[in-house]
GROMACS .gro file of C-alpha atoms in nm:
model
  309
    1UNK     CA    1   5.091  -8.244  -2.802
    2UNK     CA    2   5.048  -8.572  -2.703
    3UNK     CA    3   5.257  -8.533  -2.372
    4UNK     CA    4   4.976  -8.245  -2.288
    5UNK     CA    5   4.690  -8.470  -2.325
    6UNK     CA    6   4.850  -8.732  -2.096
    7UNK     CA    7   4.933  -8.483  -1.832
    8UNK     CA    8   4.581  -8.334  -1.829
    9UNK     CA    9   4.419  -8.430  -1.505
   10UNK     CA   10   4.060  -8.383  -1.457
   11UNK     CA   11   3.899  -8.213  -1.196
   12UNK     CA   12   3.835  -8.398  -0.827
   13UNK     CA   13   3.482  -8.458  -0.766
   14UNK     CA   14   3.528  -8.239  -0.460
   15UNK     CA   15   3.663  -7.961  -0.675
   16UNK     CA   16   3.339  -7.962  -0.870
   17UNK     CA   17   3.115  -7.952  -0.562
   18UNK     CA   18   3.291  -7.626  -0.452
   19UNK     CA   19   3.269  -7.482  -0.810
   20UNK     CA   20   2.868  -7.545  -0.821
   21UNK     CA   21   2.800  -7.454  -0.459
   22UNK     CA   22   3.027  -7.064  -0.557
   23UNK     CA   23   2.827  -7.070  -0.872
   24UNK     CA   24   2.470  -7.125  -0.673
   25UNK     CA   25   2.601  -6.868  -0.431
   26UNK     CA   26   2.648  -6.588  -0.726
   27UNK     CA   27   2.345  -6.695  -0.880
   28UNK     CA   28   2.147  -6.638  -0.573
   29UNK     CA   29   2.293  -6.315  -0.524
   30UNK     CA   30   2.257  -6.205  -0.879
   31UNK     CA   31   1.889  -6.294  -0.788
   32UNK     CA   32   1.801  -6.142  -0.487
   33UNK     CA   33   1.979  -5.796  -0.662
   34UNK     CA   34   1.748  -5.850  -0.946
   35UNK     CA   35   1.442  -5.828  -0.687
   36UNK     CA   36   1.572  -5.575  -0.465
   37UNK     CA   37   1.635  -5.392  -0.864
   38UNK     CA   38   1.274  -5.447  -0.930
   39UNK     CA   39   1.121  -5.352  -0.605
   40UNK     CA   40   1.325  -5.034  -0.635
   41UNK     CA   41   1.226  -4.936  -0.985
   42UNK     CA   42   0.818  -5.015  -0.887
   43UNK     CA   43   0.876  -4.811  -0.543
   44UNK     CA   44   0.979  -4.515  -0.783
   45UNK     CA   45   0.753  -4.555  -1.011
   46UNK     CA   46   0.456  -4.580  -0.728
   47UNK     CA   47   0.637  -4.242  -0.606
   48UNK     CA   48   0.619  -4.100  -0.910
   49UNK     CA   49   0.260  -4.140  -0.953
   50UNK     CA   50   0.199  -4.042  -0.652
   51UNK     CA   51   0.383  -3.708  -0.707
   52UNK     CA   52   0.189  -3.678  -1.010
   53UNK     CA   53  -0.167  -3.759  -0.871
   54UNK     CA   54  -0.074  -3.502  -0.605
   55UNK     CA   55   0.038  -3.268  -0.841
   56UNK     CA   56  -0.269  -3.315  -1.061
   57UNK     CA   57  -0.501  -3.294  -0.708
   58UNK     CA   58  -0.307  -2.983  -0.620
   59UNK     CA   59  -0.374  -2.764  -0.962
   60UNK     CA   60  -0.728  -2.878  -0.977
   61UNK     CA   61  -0.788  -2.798  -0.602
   62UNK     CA   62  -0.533  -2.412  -0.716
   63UNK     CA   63  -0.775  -2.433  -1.048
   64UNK     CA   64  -1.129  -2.495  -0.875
   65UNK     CA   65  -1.050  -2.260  -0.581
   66UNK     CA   66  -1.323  -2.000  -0.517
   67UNK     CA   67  -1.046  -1.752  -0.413
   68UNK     CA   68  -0.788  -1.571  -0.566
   69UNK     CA   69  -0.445  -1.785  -0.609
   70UNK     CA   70  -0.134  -1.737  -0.722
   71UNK     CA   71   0.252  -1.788  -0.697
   72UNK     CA   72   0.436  -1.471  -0.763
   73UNK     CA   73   0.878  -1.434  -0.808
   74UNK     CA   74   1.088  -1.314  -0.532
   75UNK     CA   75   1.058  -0.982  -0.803
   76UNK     CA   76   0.693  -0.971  -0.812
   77UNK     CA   77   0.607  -1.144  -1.131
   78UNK     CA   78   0.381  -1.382  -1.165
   79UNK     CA   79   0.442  -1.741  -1.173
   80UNK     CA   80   0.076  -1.889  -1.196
   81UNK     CA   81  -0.252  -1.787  -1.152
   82UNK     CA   82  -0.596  -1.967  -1.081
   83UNK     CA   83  -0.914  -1.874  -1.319
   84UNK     CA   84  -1.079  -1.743  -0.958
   85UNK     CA   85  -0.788  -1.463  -0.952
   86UNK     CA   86  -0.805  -1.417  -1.302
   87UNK     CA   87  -1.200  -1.314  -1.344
   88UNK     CA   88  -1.178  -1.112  -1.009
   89UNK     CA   89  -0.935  -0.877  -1.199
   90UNK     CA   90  -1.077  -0.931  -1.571
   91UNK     CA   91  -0.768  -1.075  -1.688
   92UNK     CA   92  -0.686  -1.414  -1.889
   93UNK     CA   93  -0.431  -1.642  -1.687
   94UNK     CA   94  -0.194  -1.564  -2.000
   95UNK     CA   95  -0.186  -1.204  -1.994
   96UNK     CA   96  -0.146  -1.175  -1.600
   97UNK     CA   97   0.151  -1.410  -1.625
   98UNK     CA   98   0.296  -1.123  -1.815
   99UNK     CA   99   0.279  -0.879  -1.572
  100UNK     CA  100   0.349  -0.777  -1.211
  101UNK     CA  101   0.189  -0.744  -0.894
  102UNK     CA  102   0.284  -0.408  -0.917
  103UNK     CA  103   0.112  -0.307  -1.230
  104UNK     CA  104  -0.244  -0.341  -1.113
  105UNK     CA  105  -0.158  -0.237  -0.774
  106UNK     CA  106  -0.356   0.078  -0.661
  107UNK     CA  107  -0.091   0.353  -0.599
  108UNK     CA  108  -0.185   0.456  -0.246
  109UNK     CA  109  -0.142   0.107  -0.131
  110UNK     CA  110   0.162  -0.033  -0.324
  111UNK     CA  111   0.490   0.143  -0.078
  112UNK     CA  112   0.312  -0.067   0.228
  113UNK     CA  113   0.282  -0.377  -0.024
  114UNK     CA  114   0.645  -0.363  -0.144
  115UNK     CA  115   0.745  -0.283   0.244
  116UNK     CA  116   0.624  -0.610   0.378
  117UNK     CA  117   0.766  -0.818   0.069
  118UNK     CA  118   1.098  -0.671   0.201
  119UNK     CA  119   1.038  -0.776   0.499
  120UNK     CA  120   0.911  -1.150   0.446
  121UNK     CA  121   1.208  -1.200   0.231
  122UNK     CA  122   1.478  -1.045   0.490
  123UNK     CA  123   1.317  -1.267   0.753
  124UNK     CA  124   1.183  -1.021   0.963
  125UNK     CA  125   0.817  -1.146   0.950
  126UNK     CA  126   0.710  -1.520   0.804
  127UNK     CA  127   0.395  -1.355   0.616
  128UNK     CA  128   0.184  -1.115   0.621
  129UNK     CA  129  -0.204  -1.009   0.540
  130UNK     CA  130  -0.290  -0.682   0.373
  131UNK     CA  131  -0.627  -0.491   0.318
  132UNK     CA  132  -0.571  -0.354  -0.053
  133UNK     CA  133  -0.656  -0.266  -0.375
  134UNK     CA  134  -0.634  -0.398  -0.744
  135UNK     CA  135  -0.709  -0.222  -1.041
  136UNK     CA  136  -0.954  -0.398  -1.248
  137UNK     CA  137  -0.859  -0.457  -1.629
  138UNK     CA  138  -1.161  -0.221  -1.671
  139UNK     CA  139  -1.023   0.051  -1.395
  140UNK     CA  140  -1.252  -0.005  -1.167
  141UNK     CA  141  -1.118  -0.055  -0.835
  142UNK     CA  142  -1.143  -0.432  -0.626
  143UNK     CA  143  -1.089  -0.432  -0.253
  144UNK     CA  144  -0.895  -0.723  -0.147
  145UNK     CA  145  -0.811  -0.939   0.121
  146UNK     CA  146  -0.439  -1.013   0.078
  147UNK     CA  147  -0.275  -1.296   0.249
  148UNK     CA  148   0.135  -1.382   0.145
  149UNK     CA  149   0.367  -1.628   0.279
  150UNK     CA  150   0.742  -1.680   0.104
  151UNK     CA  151   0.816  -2.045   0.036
  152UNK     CA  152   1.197  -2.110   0.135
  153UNK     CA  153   1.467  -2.416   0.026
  154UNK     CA  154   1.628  -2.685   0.192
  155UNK     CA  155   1.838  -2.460   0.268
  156UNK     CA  156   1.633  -2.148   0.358
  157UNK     CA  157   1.663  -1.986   0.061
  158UNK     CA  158   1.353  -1.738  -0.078
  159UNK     CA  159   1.184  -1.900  -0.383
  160UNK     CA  160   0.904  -1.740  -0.452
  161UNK     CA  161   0.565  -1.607  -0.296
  162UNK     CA  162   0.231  -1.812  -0.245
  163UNK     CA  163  -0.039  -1.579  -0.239
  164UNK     CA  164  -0.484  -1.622  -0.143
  165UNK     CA  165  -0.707  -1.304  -0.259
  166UNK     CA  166  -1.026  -1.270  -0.145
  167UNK     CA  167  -1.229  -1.014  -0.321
  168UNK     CA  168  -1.403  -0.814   0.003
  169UNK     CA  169  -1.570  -0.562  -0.274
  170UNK     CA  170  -1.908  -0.643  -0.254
  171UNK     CA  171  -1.823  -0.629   0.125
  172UNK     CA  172  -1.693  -0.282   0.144
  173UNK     CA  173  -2.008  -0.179  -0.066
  174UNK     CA  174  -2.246  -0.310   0.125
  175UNK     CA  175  -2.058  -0.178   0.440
  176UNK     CA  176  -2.066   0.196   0.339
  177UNK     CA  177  -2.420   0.151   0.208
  178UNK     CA  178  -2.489   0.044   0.580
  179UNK     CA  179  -2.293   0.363   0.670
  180UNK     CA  180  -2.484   0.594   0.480
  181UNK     CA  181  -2.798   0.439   0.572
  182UNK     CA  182  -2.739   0.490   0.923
  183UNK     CA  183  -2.611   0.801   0.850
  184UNK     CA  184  -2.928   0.894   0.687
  185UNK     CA  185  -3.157   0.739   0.980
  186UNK     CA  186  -2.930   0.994   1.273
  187UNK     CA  187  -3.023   1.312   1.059
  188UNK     CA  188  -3.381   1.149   1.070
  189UNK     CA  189  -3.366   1.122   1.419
  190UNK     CA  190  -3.180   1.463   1.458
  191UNK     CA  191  -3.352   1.647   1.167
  192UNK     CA  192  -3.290   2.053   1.182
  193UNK     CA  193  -3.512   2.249   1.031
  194UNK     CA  194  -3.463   2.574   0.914
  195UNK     CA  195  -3.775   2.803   0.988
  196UNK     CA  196  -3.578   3.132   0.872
  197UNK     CA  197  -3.259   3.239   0.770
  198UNK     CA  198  -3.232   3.310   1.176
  199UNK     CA  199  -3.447   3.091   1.294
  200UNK     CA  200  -3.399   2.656   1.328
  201UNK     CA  201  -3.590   2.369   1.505
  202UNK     CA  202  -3.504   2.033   1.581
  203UNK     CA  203  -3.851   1.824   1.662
  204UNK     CA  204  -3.723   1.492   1.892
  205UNK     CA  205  -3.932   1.211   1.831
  206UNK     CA  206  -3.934   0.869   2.021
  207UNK     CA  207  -3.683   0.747   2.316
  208UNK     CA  208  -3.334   0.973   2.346
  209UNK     CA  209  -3.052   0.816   2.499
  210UNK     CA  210  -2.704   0.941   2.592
  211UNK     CA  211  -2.593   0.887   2.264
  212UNK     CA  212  -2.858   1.077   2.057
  213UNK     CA  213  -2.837   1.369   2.313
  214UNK     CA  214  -2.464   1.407   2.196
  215UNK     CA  215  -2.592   1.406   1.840
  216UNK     CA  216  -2.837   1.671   1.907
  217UNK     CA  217  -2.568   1.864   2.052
  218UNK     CA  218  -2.323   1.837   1.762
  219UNK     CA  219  -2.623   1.907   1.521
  220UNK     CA  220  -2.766   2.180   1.684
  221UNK     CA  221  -2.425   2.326   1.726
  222UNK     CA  222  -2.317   2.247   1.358
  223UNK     CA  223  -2.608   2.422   1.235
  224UNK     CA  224  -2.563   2.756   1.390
  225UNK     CA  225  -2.217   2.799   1.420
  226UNK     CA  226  -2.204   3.007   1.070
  227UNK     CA  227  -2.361   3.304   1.305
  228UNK     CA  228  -2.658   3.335   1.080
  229UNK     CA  229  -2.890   3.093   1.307
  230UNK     CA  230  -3.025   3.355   1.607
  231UNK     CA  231  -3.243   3.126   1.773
  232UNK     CA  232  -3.281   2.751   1.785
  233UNK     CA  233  -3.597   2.567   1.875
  234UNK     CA  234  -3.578   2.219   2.055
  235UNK     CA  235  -3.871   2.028   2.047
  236UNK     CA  236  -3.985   1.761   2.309
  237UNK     CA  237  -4.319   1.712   2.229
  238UNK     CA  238  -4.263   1.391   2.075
  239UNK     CA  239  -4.020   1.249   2.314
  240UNK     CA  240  -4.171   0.938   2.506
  241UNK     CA  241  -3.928   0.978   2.802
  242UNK     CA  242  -3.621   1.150   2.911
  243UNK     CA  243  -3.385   1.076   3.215
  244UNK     CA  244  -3.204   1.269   3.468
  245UNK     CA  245  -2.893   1.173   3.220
  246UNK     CA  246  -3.052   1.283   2.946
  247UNK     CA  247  -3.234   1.628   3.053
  248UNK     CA  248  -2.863   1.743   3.176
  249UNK     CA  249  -2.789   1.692   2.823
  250UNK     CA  250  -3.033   1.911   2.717
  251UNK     CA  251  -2.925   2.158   2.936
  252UNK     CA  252  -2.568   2.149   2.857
  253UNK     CA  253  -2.683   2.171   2.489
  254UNK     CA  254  -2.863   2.495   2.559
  255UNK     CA  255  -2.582   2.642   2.708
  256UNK     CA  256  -2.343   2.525   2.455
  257UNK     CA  257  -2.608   2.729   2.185
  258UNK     CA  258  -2.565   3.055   2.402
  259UNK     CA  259  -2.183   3.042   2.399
  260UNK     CA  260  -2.241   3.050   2.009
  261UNK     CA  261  -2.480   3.372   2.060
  262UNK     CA  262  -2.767   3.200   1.986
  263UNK     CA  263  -3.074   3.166   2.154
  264UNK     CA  264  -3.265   2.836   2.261
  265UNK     CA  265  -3.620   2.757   2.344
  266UNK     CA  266  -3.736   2.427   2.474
  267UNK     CA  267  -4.053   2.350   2.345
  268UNK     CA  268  -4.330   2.070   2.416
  269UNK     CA  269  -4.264   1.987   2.792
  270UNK     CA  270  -4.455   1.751   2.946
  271UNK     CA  271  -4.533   1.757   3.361
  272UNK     CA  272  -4.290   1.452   3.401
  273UNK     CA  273  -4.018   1.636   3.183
  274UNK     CA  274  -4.062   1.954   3.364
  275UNK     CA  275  -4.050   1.755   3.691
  276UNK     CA  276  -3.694   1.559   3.542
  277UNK     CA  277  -3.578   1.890   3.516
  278UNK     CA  278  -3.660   2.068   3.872
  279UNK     CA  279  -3.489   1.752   4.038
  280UNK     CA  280  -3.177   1.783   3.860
  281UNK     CA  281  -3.168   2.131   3.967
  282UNK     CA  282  -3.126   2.259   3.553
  283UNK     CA  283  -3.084   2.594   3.496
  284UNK     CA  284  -3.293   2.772   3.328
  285UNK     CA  285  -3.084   3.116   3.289
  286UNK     CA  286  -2.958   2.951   2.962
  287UNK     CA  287  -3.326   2.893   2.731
  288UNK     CA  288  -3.655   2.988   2.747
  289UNK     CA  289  -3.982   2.728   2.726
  290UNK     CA  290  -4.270   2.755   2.593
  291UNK     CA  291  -4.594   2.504   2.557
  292UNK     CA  292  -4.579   2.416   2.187
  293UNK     CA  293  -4.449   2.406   1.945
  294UNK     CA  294  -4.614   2.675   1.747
  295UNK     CA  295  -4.566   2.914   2.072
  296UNK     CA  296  -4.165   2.864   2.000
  297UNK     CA  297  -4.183   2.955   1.683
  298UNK     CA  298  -4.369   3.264   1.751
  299UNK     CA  299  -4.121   3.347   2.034
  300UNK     CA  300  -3.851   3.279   1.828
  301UNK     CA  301  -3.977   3.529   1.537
  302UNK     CA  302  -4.011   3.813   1.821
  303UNK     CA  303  -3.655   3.692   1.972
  304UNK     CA  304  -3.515   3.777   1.629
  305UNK     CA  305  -3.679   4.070   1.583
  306UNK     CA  306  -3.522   4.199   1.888
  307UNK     CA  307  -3.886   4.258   2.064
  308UNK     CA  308  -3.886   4.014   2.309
  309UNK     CA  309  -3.656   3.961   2.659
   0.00000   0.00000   0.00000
């Protein structure tokens, strides 16, 4: 043991001053992987909140939307649902995430629905929009706006739907309430009046254009093709002016009545109608005219009666 401790020879000074400058070497390299470790782990964990603040901005923005929202499967179930979507169809988010897009899709309009999914998910369009309707909870029906687009993987994959619903209701009310309305304000301005069983009149009052003349037509000749109506009476009196355009109308529409068998009589015209109607050249072969009103009703009566020509 001795002869080991005598042949022991320590280490050159230059041996030592490699040994430290390899261990410096490592222990700046263990370092610098220790930052680049702790950079790494803050740059996911500022990722990570971002992710999360972005998630949290997205559901409150899908949350707090005024319009319908909502993520629906590739089958039509759906995924999630924003409180906007749920109150337009009376709904809680729970329950509609137990159903499908097809159960409270109106009949008539779910084969063109279920077409255009088809085709969004074979590729042959990228989205789509669609005027349709829901049925309410209640069974009312909701008139929709419908706009779809198919969200796709890395690898173009379908995943699932994103869908925006804008409830266009109130819309459509308010549209055929404007339809009826001016429905209502053409019979005004077209009114026919039935005098007798035999016997109708159709008082004009204010400006007539080309488009009211073709209304008075289609009224006039409404009204008496049942073949009960033997004479019609149209009345100008009220009329503040009529064109060339206008008082050809008027004869065409008098014409028109005779093909039906009927009888007209113009009534009220004024010296600058009468005058309209010499210099288009009308022809009178197809009415008769009288002063007044009251005069055309008495003709009429006689007409009816057979007693006058």
């Amino acid at each position: 043991m001795s002869t080991n401790i005598l042949s022991y020879s320590a280490p050159s000074y230059v041996e030592l001053e490699r040994r430290n400058t390899e261990l410096l070497a490592e222990n700046q390299a263990l370092r610098a992987q220790v930052e680049e470790a702790r950079l790494l782990i803050e740059e996911h964990a500022l990722a990570d909140r971002e992710r999360h603040l972005n998630a949290e901005r997205f559901q409150q923005m899908f949350d707090c939307a005024p319009i319908g929202l909502t993520t629906v499967s590739l089958e039509g179930r759906f995924i999630s649902v924003n409180r906007a979507l749920a109150e337009m169809l009376g709904y809680t988010s729970e329950e509609l995430l137990a159903l499908r897009f097809q159960d409270i899709t109106h009949a008539d309009d779910l084969e063109t629905d279920i077409e255009l999914v088809g085709k969004t998910i074979r590729g042959e369009i990228p989205r789509y929009k669609l005027k349709k309707r829901y049925i309410h909870r209640d069974g009312s029906i909701i008139h929709v706006l419908l706009h779809v687009a198919l969200v796709r993987d890395e690898d173009g994959a379908p995943v699932h739907f994103i869908s925006q619903i804008l409830d266009m209701t109130e819309q459509k009310r308010a549209f055929e309430a404007l339809q009826t309305s001016e429905e209502r304000l053409r019979q005004l301005s077209t009114p026919l009046v039935p005098i007798r069983d035999d016997v109708v009149a159709m008082p004009l009052i204010g400006a007539i254009d080309a488009n009211r003349a073709d209304r008075v037509l289609e009224v006039l000749l409404a009204g008496i093709s049942g073949g009960r109506v033997r004479v019609a009476i149209l009345d100008v009196t009220g009329v503040v002016d009529l064109d060339e355009q206008v008082a050809a109308a008027l004869v065409r529409t008098a014409h028109a009545v005779r093909l039906l068998g009927a009888q007209m009589i113009l009534s009220g015209i004024r010296s600058e109608v009468a005058r309209t109607l010499v210099d288009i050249g009308a022809d009178f072969s197809g009415f008769v005219t009288c002063a007044n009103l009251q005069a055309a009703i008495t003709h009429a009566f006689r007409l009816s009666r057979g007693r006058a020509a």
